[in-house]
Coordinates of C-alpha atoms in Angstrom, one line a residue:
X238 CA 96.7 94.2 84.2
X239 CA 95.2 91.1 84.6
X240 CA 96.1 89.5 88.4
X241 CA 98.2 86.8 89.2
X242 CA 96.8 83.4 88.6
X243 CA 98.4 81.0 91.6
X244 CA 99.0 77.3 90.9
X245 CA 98.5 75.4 93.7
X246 CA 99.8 71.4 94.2
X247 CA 100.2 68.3 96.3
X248 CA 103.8 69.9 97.5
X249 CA 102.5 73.6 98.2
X250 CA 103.8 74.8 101.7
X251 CA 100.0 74.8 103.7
X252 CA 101.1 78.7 105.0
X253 CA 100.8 79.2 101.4
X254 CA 97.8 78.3 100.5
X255 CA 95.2 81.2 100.8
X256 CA 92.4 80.0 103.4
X257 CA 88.7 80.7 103.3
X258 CA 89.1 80.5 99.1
X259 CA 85.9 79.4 96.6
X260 CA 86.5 76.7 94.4
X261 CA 85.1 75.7 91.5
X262 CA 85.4 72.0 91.6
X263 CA 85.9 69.8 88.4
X264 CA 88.3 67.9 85.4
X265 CA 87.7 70.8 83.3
X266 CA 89.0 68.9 80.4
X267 CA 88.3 71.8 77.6
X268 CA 87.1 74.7 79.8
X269 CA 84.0 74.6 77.3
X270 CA 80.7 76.2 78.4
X271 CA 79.4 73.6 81.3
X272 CA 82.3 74.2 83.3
X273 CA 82.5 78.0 82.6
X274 CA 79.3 77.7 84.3
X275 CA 80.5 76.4 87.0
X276 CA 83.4 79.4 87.1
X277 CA 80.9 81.8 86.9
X278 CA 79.1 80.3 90.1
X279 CA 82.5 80.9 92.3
X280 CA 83.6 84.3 90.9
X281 CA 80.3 85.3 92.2
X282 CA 80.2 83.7 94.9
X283 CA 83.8 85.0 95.8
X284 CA 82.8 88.5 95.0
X285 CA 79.7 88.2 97.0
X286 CA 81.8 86.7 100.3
X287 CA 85.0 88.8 99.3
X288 CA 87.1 85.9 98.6
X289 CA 89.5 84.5 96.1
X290 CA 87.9 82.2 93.4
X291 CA 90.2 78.9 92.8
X292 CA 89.7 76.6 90.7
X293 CA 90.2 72.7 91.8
X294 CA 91.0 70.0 89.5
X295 CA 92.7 66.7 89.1
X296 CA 95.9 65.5 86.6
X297 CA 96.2 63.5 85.3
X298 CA 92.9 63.2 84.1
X299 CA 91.2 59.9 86.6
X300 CA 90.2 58.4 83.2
X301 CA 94.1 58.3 83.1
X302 CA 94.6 56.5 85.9
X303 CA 91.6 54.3 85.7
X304 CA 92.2 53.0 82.2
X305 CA 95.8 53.7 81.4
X306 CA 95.6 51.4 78.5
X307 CA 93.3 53.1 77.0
X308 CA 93.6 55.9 74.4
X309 CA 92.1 59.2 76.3
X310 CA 92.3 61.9 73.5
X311 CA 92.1 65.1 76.0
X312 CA 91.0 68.3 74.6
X313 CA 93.5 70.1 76.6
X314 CA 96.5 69.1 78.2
X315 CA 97.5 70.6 82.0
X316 CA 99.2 73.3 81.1
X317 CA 96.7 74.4 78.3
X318 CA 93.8 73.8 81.1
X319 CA 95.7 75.9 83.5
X320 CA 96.2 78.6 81.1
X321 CA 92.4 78.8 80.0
X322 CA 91.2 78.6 83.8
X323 CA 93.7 81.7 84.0
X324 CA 91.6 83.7 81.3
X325 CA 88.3 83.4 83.3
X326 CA 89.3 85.7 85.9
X327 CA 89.9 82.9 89.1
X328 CA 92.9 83.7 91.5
X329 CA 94.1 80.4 90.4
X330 CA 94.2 77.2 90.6
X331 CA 94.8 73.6 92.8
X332 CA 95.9 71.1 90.9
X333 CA 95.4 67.4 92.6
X334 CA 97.7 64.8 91.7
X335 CA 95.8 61.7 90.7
X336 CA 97.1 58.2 92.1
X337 CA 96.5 55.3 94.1
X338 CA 96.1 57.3 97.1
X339 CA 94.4 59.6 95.6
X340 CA 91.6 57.0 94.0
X341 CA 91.1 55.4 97.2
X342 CA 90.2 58.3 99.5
X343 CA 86.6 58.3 100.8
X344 CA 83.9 61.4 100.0
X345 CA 84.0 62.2 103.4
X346 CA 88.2 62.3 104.2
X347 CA 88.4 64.4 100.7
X348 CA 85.6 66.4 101.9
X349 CA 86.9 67.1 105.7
X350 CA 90.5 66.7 104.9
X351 CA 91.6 68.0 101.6
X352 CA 88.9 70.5 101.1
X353 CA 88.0 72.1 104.7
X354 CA 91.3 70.9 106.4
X355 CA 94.3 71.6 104.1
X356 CA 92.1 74.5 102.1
X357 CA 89.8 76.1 104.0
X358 CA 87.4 76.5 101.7
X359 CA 84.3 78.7 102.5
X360 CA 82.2 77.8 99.5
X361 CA 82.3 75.1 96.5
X362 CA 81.0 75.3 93.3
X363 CA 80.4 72.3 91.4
X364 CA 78.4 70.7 88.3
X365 CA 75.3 68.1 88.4
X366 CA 77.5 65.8 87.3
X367 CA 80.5 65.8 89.4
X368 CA 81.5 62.8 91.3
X369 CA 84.1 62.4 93.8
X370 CA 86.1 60.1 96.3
X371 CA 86.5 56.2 96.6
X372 CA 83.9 54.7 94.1
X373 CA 82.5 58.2 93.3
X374 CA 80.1 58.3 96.2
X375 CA 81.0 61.9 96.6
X376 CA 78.0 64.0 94.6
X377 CA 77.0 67.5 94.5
X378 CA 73.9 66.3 96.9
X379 CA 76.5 64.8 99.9
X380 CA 78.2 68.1 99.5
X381 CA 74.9 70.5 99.9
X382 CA 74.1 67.9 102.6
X383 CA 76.9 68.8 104.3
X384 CA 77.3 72.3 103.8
X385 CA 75.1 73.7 106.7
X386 CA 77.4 71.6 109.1
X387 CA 80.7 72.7 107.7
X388 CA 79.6 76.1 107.4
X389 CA 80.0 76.6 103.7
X390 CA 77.9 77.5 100.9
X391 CA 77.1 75.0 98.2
X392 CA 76.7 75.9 94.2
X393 CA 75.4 73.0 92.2
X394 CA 75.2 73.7 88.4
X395 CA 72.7 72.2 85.9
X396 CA 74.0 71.2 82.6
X397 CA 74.0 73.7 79.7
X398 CA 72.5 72.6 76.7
X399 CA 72.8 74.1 73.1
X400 CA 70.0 72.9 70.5
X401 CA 68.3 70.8 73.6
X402 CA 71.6 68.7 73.4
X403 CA 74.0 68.8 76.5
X404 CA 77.6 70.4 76.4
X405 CA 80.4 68.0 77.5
X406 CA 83.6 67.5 76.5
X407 CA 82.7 64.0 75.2
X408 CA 80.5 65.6 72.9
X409 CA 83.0 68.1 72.2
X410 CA 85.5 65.3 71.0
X411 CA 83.3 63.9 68.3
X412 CA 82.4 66.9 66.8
X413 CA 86.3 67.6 66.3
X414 CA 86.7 63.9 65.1
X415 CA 83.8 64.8 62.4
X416 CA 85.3 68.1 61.5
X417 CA 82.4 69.5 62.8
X418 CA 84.6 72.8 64.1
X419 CA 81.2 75.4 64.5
X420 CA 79.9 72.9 66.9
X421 CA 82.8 72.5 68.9
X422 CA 83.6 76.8 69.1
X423 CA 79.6 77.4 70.2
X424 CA 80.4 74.2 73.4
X425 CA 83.4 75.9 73.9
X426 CA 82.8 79.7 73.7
X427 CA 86.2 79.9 71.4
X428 CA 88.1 77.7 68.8
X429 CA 89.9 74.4 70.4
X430 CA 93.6 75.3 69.9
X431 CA 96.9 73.5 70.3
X432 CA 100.2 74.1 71.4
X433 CA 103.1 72.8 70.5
X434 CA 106.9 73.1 69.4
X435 CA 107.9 73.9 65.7
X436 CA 109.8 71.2 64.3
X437 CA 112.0 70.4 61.2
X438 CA 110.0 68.3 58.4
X439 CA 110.9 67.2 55.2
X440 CA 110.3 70.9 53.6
X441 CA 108.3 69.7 51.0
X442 CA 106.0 73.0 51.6
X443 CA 109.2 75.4 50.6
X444 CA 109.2 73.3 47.2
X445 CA 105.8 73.8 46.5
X446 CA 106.0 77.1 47.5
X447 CA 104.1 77.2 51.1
X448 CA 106.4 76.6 53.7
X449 CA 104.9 75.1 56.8
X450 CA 105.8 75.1 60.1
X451 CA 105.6 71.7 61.4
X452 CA 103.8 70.6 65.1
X453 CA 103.7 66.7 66.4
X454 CA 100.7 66.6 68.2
X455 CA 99.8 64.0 70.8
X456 CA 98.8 60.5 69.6
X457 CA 96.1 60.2 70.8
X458 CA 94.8 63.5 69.2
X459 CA 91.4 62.8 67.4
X460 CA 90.8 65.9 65.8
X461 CA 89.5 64.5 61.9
X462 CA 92.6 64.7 59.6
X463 CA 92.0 67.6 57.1
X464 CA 92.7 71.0 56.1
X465 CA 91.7 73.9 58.4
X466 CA 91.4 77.9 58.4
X467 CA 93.6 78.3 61.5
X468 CA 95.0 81.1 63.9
X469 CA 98.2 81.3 65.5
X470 CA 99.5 82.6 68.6
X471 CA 103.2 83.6 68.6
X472 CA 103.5 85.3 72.1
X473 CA 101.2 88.0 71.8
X474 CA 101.3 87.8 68.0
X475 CA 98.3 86.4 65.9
X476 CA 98.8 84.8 62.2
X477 CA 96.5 83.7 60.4
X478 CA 97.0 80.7 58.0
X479 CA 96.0 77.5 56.6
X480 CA 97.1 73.9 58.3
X481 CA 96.4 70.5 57.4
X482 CA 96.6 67.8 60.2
X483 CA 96.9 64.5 58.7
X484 CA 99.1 61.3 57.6
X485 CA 100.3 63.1 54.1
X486 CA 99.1 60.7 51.3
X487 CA 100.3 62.6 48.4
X488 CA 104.1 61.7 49.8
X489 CA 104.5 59.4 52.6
X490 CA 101.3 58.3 54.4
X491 CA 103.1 58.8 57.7
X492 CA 102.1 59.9 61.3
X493 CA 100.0 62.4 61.2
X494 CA 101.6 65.5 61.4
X495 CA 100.0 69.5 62.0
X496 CA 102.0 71.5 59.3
X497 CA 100.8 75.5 59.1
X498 CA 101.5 78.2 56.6
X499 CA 101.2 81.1 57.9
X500 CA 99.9 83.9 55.7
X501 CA 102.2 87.1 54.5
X502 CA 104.8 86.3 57.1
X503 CA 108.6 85.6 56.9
X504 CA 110.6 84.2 59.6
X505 CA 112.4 81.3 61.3
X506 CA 110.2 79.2 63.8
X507 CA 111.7 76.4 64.5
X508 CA 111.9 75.4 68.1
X509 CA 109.4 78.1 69.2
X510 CA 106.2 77.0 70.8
X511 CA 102.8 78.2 68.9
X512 CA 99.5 78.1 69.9
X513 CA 97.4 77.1 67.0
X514 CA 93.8 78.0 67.1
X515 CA 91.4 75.8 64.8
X516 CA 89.0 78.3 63.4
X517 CA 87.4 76.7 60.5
X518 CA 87.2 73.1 58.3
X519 CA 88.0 73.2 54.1
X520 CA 88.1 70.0 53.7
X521 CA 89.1 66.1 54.6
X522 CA 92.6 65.1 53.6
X523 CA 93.2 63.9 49.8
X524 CA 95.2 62.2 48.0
X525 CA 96.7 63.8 44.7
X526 CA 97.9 62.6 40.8
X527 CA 100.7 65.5 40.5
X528 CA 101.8 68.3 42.0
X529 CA 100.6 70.9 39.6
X530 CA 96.7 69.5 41.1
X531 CA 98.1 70.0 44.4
X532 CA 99.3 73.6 44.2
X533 CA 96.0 74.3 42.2
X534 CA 94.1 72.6 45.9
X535 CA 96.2 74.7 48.1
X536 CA 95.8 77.5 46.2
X537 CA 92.2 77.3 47.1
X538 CA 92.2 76.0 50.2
X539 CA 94.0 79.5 51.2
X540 CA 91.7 81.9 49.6
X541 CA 89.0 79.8 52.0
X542 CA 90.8 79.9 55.1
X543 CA 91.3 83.4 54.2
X544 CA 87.7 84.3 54.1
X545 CA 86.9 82.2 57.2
X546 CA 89.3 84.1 59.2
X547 CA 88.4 87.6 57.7
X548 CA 84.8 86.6 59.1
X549 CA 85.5 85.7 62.2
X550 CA 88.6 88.6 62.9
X551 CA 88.5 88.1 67.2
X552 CA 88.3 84.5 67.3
X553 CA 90.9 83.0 69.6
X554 CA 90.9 81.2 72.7
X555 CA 90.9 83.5 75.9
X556 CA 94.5 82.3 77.6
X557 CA 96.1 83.3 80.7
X558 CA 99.2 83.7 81.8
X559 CA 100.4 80.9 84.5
X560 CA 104.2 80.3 86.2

């Protein structure tokens, strides 16, 4: 039984807030292998001190807030975040609210009130990287300067690279733009997956034989329009199937659109949530003369994504359960 994961926010009561905690400090935008890292550091630390592990990050995402104009394609959303920090094994998690006030507190009065007044903490974890407070003058070195003083113990991580070449989640978000899906598993430690709500399309899929279930994903999604190998999650349920994500030029050239057969299955899905798991790439998106050249394409692109998911029978995001 795996234990409860606690969320923690701005409007959490401070009597219940468990004090003397570890955190692991970040964004955690993709919970990819740099910030597991960066876990690691505070379970152990926990276990060592016999506390709870937390996790502390920040939504919405300060790029967000910073630049709300601009297109920010996240690799997870908050509650897909929340649910992967709640498969590392942390206690949970305190989720900062990021706003005005927010963006124009010093290092120090984030440092002396938010994380040793209001938390408590007894020890931080954080990456090389991290910056904090008005003007990000907060860094992992004001923290370890500060540690002896406040009586905690300090964990700065170094980046992890793969092939020489640092893990971020910038880096993560061009390989998925490129369809370059291996990459983006090995940064991650598991395929990048979705979620999102079945809805009703034009059923052009039935027609043609493959009935899809259809998932709007987020505008700003940059994954590289295509056809993928995929794995679902229906509740504890796993399918396997074949998805293309992509605009549709055979029919409409409309908004791009994540429509998924799922293989040897029969049902009604419509408004259920799925979480769709992005296991391999076939192909880029194409446009087709008839329909008798598009079933012939499908046809193949299924017998691939069914040998891409035969090789790779475990792979699916580790996911938590969260209120």
């Amino acid at each position: 039984m795996a234990p409860h994961f606690t969320v923690i926010r701005d409007t959490t009561p401070d009597s219940a807030i468990p004090r003397g905690a570890v955190v692991a400090m970040g964004n955690f935008d993709g919970v990819h292998l740099g910030h597991r890292a960066v876990i690691a550091a505070a379970l152990e630390m926990g276990r060592v001190q016999g506390r709870p592990a937390l996790a502390l990050t920040f939504e919405p995402h300060p790029r967000r807030f910073f630049s709300p104009n601009t297109p920010q394609f996240r690799l997870t959303d908050e509650r897909a975040k929340l649910r992967l920090l709640a498969g590392t094994g942390l206690a949970g998690a305190v989720v900062m609210t990021f706003d005005k006030a927010r963006a124009g507190t010093s290092a120090q009065d984030f440092i002396h009130h938010d994380l040793i007044g209001r938390l408590g903490v007894s020890g931080i974890a954080v990456g090389y990287d991290f910056h904090f407070g008005k003007g990000r003058v907060g860094s992992p070195s004001l923290l370890v300067n500060e540690a002896p003083r406040l009586g905690i113990e300090v964990d700065v991580q170094p980046h992890v690279d793969i092939d020489e070449r640092p893990v971020s989640s910038s880096a993560i978000r061009i390989a998925l733009a490129e369809g370059q899906l291996d990459e983006a598993t090995t940064m991650l430690s598991a395929p990048w997956f979705v979620t999102g709500e079945v809805i009703h399309g034009e059923k052009r899929g039935r027609d043609l034989g493959y009935p899809t279930a259809n998932i709007r994903l987020d505008a700003n999604c940059g994954l590289k329009h295509g056809i993928y190998a995929v794995r679902v999650g229906r509740g504890p349920q796993r399918l396997d199937g074949v998805a293309s994500f992509g605009r549709r030029p055979t029919f409409d050239n409309g908004a791009p659109l994540l429509e998924i057969f799922l293989f040897d299955f029969k049902g009604d899905l419509y408004g259920q949530a799925l979480d769709c798991a992005f296991v391999g790439f076939i192909r880029e998106e194409l446009k087709f003369d008839s329909l008798e050249a598009l079933i012939r394409q499908m046809d193949d692109d299924s017998a691939r994504a069914r040998a891409i998911l035969a090789a790779a029978p475990d792979a699916f995001p580790r996911l938590g359960a969260i209120d």
